[in-house]
CSV table of C-alpha atoms in Angstrom, one decimal:
chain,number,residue,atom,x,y,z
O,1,UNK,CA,-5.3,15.9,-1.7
O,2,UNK,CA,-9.0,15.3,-1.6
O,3,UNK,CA,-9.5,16.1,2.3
O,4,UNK,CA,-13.3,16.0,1.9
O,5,UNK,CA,-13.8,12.8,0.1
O,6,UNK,CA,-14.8,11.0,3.3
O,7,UNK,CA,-16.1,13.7,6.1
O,8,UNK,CA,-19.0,14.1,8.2
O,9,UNK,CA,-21.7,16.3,6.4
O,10,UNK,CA,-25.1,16.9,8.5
O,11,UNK,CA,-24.0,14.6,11.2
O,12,UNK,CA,-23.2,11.7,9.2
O,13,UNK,CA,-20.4,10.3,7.4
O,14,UNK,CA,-20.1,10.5,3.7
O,15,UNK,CA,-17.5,8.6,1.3
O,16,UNK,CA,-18.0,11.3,-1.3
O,17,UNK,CA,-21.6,11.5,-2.3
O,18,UNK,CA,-22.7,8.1,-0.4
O,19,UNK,CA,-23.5,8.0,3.1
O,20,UNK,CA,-21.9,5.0,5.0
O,21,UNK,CA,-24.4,4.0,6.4
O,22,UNK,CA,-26.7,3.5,3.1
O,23,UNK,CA,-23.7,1.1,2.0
O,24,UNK,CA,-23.4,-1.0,5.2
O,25,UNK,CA,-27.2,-1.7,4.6
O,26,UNK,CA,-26.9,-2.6,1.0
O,27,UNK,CA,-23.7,-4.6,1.1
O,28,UNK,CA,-23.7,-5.3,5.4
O,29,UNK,CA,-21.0,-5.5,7.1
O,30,UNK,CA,-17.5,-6.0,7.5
O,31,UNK,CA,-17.2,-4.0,4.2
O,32,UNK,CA,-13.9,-2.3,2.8
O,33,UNK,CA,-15.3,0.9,0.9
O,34,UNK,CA,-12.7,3.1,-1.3
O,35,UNK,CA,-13.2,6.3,-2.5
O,36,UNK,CA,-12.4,6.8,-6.4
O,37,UNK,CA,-12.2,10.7,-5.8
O,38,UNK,CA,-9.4,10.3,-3.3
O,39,UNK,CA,-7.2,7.6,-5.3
O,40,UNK,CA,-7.0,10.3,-8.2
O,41,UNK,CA,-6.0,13.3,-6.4
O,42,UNK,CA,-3.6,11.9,-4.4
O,43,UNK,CA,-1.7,10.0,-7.6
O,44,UNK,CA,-2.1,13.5,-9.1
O,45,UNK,CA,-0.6,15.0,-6.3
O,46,UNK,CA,2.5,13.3,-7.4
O,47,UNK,CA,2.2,13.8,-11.0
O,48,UNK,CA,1.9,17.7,-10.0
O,49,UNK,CA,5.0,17.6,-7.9
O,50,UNK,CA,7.4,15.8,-10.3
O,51,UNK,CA,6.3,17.0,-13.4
O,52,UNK,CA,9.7,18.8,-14.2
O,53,UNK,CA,11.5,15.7,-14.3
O,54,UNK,CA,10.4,12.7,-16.7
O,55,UNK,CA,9.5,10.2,-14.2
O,56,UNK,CA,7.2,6.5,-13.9
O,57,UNK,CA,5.1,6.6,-10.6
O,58,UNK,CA,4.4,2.2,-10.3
O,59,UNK,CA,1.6,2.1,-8.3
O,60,UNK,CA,3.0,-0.7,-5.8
O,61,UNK,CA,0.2,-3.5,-5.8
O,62,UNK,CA,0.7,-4.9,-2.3
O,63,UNK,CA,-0.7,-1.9,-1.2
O,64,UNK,CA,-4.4,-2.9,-2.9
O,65,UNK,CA,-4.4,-5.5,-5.8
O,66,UNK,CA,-8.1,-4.7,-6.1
O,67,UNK,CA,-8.7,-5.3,-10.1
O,68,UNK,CA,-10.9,-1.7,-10.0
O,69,UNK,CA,-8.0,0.0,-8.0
O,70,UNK,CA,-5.5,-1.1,-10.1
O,71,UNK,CA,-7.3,-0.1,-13.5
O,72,UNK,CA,-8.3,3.2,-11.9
O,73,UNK,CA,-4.5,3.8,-11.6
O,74,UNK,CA,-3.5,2.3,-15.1
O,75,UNK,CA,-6.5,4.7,-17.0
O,76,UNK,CA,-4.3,7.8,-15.3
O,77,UNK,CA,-1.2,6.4,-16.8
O,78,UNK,CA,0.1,4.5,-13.8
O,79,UNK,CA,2.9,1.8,-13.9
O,80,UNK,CA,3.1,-1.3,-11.8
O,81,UNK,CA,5.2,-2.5,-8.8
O,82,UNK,CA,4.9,-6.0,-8.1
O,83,UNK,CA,6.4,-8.9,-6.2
O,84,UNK,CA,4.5,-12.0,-7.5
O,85,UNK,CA,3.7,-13.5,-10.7
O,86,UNK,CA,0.2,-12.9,-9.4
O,87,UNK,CA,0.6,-9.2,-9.4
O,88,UNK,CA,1.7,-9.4,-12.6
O,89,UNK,CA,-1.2,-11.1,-14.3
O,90,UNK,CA,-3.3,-8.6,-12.4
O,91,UNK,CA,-1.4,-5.2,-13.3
O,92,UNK,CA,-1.3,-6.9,-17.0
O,93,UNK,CA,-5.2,-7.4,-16.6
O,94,UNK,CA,-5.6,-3.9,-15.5
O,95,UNK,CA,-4.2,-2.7,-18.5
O,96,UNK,CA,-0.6,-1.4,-17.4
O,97,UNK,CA,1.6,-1.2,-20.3
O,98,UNK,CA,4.5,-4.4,-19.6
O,99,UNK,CA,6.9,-1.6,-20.7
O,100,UNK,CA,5.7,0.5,-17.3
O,101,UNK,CA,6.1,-2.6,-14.8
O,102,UNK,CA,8.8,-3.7,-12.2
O,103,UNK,CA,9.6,-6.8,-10.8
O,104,UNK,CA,10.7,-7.0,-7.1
O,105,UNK,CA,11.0,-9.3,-4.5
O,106,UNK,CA,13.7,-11.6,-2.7
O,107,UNK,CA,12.6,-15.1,-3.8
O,108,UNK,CA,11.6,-15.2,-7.2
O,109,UNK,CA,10.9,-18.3,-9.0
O,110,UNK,CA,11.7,-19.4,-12.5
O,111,UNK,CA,8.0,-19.6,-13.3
O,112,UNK,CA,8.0,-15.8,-11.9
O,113,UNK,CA,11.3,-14.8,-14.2
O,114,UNK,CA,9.9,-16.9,-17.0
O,115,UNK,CA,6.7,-14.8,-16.8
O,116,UNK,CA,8.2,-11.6,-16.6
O,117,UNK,CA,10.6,-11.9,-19.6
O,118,UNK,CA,7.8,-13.1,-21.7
O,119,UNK,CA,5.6,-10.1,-20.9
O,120,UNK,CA,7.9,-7.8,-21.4
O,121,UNK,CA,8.6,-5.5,-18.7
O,122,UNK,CA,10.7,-2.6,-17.5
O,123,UNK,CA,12.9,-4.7,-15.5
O,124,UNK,CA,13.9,-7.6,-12.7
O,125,UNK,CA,15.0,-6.2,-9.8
O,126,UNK,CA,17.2,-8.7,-8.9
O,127,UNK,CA,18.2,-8.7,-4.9
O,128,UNK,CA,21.2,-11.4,-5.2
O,129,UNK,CA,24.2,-12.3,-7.3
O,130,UNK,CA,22.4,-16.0,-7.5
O,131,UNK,CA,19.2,-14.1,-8.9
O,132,UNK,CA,21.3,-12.3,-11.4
O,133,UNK,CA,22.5,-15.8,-12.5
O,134,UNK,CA,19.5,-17.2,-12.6
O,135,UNK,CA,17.5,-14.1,-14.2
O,136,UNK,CA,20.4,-14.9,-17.3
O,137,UNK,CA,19.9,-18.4,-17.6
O,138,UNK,CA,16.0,-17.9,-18.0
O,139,UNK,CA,16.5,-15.1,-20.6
O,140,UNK,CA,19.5,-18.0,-22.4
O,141,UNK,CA,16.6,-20.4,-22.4
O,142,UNK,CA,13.5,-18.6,-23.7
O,143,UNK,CA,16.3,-16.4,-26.4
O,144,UNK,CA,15.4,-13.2,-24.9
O,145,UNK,CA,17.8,-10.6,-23.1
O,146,UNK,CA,16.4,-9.8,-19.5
O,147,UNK,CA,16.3,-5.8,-18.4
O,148,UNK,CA,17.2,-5.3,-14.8
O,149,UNK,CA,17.9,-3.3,-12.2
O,150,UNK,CA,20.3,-4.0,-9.1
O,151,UNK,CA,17.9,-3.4,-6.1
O,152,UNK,CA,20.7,-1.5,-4.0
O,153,UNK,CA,20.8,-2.3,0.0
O,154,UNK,CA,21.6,1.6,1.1
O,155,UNK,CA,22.0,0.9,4.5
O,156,UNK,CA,19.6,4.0,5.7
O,157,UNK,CA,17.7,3.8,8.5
O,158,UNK,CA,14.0,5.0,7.5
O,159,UNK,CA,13.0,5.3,10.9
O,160,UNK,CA,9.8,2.7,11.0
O,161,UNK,CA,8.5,-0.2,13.0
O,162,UNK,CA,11.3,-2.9,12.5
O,163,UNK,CA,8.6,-5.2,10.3
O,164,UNK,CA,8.9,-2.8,7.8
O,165,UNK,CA,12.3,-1.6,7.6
O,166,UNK,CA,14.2,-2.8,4.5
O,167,UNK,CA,17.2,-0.7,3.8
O,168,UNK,CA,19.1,-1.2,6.5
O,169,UNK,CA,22.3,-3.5,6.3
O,170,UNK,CA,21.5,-7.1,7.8
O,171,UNK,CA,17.7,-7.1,6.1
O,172,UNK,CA,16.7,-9.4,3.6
O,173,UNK,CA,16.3,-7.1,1.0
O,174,UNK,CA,18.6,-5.8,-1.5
O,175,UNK,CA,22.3,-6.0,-2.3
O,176,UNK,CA,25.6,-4.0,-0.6
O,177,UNK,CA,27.2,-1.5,-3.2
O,178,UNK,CA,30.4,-3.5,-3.8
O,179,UNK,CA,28.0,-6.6,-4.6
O,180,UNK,CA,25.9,-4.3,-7.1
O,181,UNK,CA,28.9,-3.5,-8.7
O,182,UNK,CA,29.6,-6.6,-9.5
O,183,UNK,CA,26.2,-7.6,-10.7
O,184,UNK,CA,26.2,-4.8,-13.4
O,185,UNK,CA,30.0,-5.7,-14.0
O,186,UNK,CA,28.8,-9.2,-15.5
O,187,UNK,CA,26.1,-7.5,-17.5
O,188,UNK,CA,28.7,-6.3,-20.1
O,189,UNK,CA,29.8,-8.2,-23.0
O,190,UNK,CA,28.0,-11.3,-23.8
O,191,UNK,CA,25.8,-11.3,-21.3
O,192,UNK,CA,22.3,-11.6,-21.6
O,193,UNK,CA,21.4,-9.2,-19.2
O,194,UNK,CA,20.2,-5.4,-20.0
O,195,UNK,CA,21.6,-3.0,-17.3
O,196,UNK,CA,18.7,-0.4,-17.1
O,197,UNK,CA,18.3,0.9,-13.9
O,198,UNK,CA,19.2,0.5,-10.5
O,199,UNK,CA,16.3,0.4,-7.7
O,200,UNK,CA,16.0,0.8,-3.7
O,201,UNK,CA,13.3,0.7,-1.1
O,202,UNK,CA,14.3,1.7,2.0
O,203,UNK,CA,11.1,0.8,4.2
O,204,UNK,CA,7.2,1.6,4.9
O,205,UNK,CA,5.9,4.5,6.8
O,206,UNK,CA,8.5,6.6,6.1
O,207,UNK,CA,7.3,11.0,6.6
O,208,UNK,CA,10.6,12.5,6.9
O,209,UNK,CA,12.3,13.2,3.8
O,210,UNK,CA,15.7,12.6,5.0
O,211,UNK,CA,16.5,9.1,4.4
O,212,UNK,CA,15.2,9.9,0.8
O,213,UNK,CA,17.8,12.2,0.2
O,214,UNK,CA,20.7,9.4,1.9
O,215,UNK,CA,19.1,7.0,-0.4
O,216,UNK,CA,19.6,9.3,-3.3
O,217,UNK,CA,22.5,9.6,-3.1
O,218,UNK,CA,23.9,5.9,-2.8
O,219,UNK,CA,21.4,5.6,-6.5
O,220,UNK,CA,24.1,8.2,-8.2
O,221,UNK,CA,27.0,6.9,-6.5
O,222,UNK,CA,25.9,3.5,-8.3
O,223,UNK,CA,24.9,5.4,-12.0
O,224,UNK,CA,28.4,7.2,-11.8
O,225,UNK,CA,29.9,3.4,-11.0
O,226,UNK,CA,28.2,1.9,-13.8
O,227,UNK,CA,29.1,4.9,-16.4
O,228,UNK,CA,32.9,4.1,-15.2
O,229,UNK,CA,32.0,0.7,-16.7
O,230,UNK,CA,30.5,1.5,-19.7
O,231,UNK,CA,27.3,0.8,-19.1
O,232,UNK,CA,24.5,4.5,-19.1
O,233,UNK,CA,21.6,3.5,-17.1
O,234,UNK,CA,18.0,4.7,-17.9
O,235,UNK,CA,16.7,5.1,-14.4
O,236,UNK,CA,16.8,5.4,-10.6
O,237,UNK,CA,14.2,4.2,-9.0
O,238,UNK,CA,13.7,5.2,-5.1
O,239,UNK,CA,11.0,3.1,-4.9
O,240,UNK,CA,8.3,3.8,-1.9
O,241,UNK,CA,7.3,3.7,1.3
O,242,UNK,CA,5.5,7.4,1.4
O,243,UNK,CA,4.1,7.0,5.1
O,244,UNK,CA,0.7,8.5,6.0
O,245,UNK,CA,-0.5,9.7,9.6
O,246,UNK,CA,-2.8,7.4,10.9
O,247,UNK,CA,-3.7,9.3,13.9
O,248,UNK,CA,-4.7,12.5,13.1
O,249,UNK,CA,-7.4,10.9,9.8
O,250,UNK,CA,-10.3,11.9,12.2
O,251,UNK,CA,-12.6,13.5,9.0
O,252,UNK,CA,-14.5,16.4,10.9
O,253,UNK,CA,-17.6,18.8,10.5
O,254,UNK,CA,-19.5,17.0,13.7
O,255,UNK,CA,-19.2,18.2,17.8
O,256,UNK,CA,-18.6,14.2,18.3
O,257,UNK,CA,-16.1,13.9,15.5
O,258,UNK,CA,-14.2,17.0,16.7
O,259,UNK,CA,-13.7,15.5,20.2
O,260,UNK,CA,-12.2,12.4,19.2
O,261,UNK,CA,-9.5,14.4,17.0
O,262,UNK,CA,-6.0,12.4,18.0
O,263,UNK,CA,-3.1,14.7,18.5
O,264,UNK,CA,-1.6,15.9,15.5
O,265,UNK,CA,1.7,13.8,15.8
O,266,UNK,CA,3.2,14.4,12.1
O,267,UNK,CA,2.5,14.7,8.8
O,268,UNK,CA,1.7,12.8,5.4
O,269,UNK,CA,5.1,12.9,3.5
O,270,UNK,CA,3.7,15.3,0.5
O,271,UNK,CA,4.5,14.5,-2.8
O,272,UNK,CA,5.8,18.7,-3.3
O,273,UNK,CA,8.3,18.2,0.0
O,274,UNK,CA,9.9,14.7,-1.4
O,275,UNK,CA,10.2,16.4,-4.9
O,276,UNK,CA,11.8,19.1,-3.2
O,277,UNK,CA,14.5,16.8,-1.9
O,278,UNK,CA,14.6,14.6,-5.3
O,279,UNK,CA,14.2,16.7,-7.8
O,280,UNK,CA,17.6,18.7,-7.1
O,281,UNK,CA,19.6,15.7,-6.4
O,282,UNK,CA,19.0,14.9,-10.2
O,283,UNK,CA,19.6,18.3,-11.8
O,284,UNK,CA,22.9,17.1,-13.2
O,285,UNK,CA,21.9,14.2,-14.7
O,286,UNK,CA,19.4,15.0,-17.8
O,287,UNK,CA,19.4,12.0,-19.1
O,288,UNK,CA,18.3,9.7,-15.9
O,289,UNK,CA,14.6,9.2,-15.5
O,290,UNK,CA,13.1,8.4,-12.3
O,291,UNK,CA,10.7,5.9,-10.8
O,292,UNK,CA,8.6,6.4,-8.3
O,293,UNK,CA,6.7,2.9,-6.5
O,294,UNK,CA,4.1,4.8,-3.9
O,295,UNK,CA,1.3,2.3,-2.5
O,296,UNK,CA,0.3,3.0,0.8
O,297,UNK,CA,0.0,7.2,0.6
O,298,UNK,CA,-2.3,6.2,-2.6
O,299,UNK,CA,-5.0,4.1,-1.1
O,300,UNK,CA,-4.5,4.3,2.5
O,301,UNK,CA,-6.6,7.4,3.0
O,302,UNK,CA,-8.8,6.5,0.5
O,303,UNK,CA,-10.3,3.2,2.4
O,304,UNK,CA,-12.7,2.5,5.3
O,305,UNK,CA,-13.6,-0.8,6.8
O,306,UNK,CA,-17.2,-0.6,7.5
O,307,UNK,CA,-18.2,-2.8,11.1
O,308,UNK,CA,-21.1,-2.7,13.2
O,309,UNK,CA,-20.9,-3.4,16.8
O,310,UNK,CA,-22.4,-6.4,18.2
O,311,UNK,CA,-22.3,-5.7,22.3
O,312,UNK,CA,-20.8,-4.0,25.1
O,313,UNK,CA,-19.1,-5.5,27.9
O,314,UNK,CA,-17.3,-4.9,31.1
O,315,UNK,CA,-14.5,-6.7,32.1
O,316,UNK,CA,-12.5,-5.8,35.4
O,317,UNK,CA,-11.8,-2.2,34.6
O,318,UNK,CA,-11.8,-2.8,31.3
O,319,UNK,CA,-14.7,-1.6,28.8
O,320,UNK,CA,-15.1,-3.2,25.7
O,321,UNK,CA,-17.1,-2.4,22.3
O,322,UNK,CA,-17.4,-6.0,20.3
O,323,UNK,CA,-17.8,-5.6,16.6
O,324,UNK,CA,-18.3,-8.3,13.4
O,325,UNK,CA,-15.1,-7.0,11.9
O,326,UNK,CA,-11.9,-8.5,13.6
O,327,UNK,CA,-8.2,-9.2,13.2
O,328,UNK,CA,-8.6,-11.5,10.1
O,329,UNK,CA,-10.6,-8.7,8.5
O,330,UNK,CA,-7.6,-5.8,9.5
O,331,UNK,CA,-4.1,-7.3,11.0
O,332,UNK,CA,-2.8,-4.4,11.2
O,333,UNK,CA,-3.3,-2.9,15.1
O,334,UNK,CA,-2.3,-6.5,16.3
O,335,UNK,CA,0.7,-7.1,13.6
O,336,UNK,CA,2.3,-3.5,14.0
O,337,UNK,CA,0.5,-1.6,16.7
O,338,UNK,CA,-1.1,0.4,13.9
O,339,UNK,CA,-3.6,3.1,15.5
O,340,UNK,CA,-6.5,3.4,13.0
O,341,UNK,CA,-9.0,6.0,13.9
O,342,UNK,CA,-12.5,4.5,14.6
O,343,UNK,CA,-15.7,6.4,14.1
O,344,UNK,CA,-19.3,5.8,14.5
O,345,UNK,CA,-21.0,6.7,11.0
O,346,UNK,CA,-24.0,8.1,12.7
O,347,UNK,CA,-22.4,9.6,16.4
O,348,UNK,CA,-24.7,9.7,18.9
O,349,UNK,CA,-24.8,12.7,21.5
O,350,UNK,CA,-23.4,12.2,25.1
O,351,UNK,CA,-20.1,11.9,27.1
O,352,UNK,CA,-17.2,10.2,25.6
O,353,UNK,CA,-16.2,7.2,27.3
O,354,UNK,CA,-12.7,4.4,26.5
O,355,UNK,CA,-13.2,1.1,25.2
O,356,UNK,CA,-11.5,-1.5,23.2
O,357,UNK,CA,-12.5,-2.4,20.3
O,358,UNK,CA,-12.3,-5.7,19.9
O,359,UNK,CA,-13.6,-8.6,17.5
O,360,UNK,CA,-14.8,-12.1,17.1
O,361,UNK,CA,-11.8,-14.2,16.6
O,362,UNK,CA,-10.5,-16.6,19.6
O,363,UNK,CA,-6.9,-14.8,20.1
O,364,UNK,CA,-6.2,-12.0,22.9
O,365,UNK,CA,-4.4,-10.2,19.7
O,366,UNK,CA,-8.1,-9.8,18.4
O,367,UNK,CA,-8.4,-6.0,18.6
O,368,UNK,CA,-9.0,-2.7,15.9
O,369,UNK,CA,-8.5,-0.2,18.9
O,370,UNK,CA,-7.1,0.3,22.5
O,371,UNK,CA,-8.5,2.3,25.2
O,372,UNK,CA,-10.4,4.5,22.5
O,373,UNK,CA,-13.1,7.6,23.6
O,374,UNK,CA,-15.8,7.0,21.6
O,375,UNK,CA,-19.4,8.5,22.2
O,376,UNK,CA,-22.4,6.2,23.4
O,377,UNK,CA,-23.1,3.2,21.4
O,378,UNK,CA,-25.6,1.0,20.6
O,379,UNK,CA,-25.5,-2.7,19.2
O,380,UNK,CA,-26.4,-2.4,15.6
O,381,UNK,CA,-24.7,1.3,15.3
O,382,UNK,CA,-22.1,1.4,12.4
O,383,UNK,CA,-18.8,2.4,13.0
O,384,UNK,CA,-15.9,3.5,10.6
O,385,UNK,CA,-12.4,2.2,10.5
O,386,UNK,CA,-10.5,5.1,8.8
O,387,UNK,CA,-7.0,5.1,6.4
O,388,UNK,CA,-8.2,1.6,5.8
O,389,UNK,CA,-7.5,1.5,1.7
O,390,UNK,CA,-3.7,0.1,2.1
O,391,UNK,CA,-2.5,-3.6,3.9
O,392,UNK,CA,-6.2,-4.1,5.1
O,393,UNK,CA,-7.8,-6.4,2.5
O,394,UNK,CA,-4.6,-7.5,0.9
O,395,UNK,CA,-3.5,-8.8,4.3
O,396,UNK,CA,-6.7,-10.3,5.2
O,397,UNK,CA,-7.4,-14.1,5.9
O,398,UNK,CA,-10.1,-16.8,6.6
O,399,UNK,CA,-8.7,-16.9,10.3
O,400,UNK,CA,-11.8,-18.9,12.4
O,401,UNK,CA,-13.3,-19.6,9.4
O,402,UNK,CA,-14.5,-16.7,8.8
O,403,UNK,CA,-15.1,-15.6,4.8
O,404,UNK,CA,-13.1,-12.1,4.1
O,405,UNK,CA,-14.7,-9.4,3.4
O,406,UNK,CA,-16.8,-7.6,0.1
O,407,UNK,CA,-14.8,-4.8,-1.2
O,408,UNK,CA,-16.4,-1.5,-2.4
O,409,UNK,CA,-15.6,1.2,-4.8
O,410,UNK,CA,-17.2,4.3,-4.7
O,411,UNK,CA,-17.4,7.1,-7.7
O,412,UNK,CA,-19.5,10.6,-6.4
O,413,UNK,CA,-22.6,9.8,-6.2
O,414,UNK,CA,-22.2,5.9,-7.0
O,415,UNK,CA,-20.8,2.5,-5.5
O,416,UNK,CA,-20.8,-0.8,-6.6
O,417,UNK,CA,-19.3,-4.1,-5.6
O,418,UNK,CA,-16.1,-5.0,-6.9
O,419,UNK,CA,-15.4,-8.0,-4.8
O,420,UNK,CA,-18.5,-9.8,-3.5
O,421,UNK,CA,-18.0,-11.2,0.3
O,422,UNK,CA,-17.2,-14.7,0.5
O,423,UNK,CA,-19.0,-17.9,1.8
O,424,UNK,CA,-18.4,-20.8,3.4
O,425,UNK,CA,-18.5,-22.6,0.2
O,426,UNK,CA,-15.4,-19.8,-1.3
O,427,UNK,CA,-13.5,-21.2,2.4
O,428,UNK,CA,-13.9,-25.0,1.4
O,429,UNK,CA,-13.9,-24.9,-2.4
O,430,UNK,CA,-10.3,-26.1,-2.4
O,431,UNK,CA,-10.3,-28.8,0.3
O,432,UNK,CA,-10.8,-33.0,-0.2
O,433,UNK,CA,-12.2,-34.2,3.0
């Protein structure tokens, strides 16, 4: 990983060769800001660690649909993990082979498996007997057989916040074994379905590697089930969920940025320690390639959200810091309790002192940060929301009214623009008063 690629150098912060601070005047503020350098070494990472085994890393686009992001990815040879018809026109438009893209996702429409069969891709991961059904009548209609993979329901417990667990039994997600069975059991003779892999995702967050390794196994349980029914499939895919610590993302090399380091609670789930786990599990089988969907661990890191603060304000015993970037901007503190760290881009010397930081919109659940020790502020003094790349944007609205944010890409020494901030007229264009 790229551990430098946004750090304090000469008491300010730097994402890569730009200071923040020079892009928060040239673009303002709220601004998501990526860093190029940090997308590539972390997908790398990966490449590195599983090289031994033919694999397909699909870059899952939920993460960051960003057009720039996702061609980044595809020019390194990246496949596609997508859940919307509108992921698929932009993985397609970002130059990802059809042949390298997956299809998941519980309620998938006809115009969806209508689209996907006509591209071409890897596979439908199907999620219901009903899908499967209707995944065949599409592919009778349009003449075309339909690859697909069973997404399998494991029942493992990956140990995150209950919004984003998936594999456990009694989610929405996913199909029980005996149900998979008979999914790929109607996929021989004249069926127009193409039994090619079989697929799981188990949850979000996830830095322990074993409910990877339960997970596994229930894949090959399924392969060998399948081979006892004639049918060899091509792949397992284990799909994603790679967590990231959010805590400990303080970027260092300043006396203020070394005294709001957050205890270190854990630990990114490497790419070498899951391989370790994987890799094994697989040495049996020569023949079975595995996929690979990682979205958050690839972009999370590399993002900041870019907010100035506005004032201060006392409130009871309660101190606040009130900034122009709020819960519309970044959902994620008030949706999951997520704990971003927040830095000033410039820190000023003095005594560290707790605040919320909190933002514009007219709901209590308006907040980036909770009783956080940051140094003395001033209104007009930048700050930095770090690990800010994944489910920031993409989970962004026009709450209040309020026009979402530009987006920013920056390559060493460069940045540019690669979504322009919105206007009023971008919140109306689609209303008839």
């Amino acid at each position: 990983m790229s551990a430098r690629a946004i750090a304090y150098r000469r008491g300010r912060l730097f994402i890569e060769d730009v200071p923040a601070e020079r892009i928060a005047e040239a673009v303002g503020t709220p601004t998501y800001v990526y860093s190029a350098l940090e997308i590539l070494c972390r997908y790398r990472a990966f490449e590195e660690a599983f090289i031994a085994r033919e694999h397909l890393l699909c870059y899952a686009l939920k993460a960051n649909p960003n057009r720039a992001i996702c061609r980044l990815l595809a020019r390194e040879g990246a496949g596609a993990d997508i859940v919307s018809v509108g992921e698929l026109k932009r993985a397609l438009g970002a130059g990802v082979p059809p042949d390298r893209i997956v299809f998941s996702g519980v309620g998938k429409t006809d115009e969806e498996l209508g689209a996907a069969l006509r591209a071409g891709i890897l596979a439908v991961n199907v999620e219901s007997s009903e899908e499967a059904q209707r995944l065949e009548s599409m592919a009778r209609r349009l003449g075309r057989r339909a690859p697909f993979a069973v997404r399998l329901n494991p029942d493992v417990d990956g140990g995150t916040h209950a919004h984003v667990t998936t594999g456990r039994a009694g989610t929405k997600f996913g199909v029980p074994m005996a149900e998979a069975a008979a999914i790929y059991r109607r996929a021989r003779g004249g069926s127009r379905l193409d039994a090619v892999g079989v697929q799981c995702h188990i949850g979000s967050q996830i830095t322990k590697t074993g409910p990877y390794r339960a997970a596994m196994k229930t894949l090959l349980a399924i392969v060998d089930a399948a081979a006892g029914m004639g049918l060899r499939l091509q792949y397992a895919d284990i799909g994603g969920g790679m967590g990231i610590v959010y805590d400990r993302a303080i970027p260092r090399g300043s006396a203020a940025s070394e005294a709001m380091v957050a205890a270190d609670k854990g630990r990114d789930l490497a790419p070498r320690r899951l391989a370790e786990v994987l890799l094994p599990a697989l040495k049996f089988r020569p023949g079975l390639k595995l996929l690979l969907e990682p979205g958050r661990c690839l972009v999370g890191p590399a993002g900041v959200l870019l907010t100035r603060m506005l004032y201060r304000k006392e409130g009871g015993k309660k101190r606040f810091v009130v900034v122009d970037a709020a819960m519309n901007d970044l959902i994620r503190p008030a949706l999951y309790g997520a704990r971003h760290p927040i830095v000033p881009v410039r820190p000023r010397k003095g005594a560290l002192r707790a605040a919320d930081v909190v933002g514009p919109v007219c709901e209590s659940a308006d907040f980036l940060a909770k009783g956080r020790r940051l140094p003395p502020l001033e209104p007009g003094d930048a700050l930095a929301v770090l690990q800010a790349g994944a489910y920031g944007f993409s989970m962004s609205s026009q709450y209040n009214s309020r026009p979402r944010a530009a987006e920013v890409l920056v390559e060493g020494s460069s940045f540019r623009v690669v979504r322009n901030r919105e206007t009023f007229a971008d919140i109306v264009r689609h209303e008839k008063a």
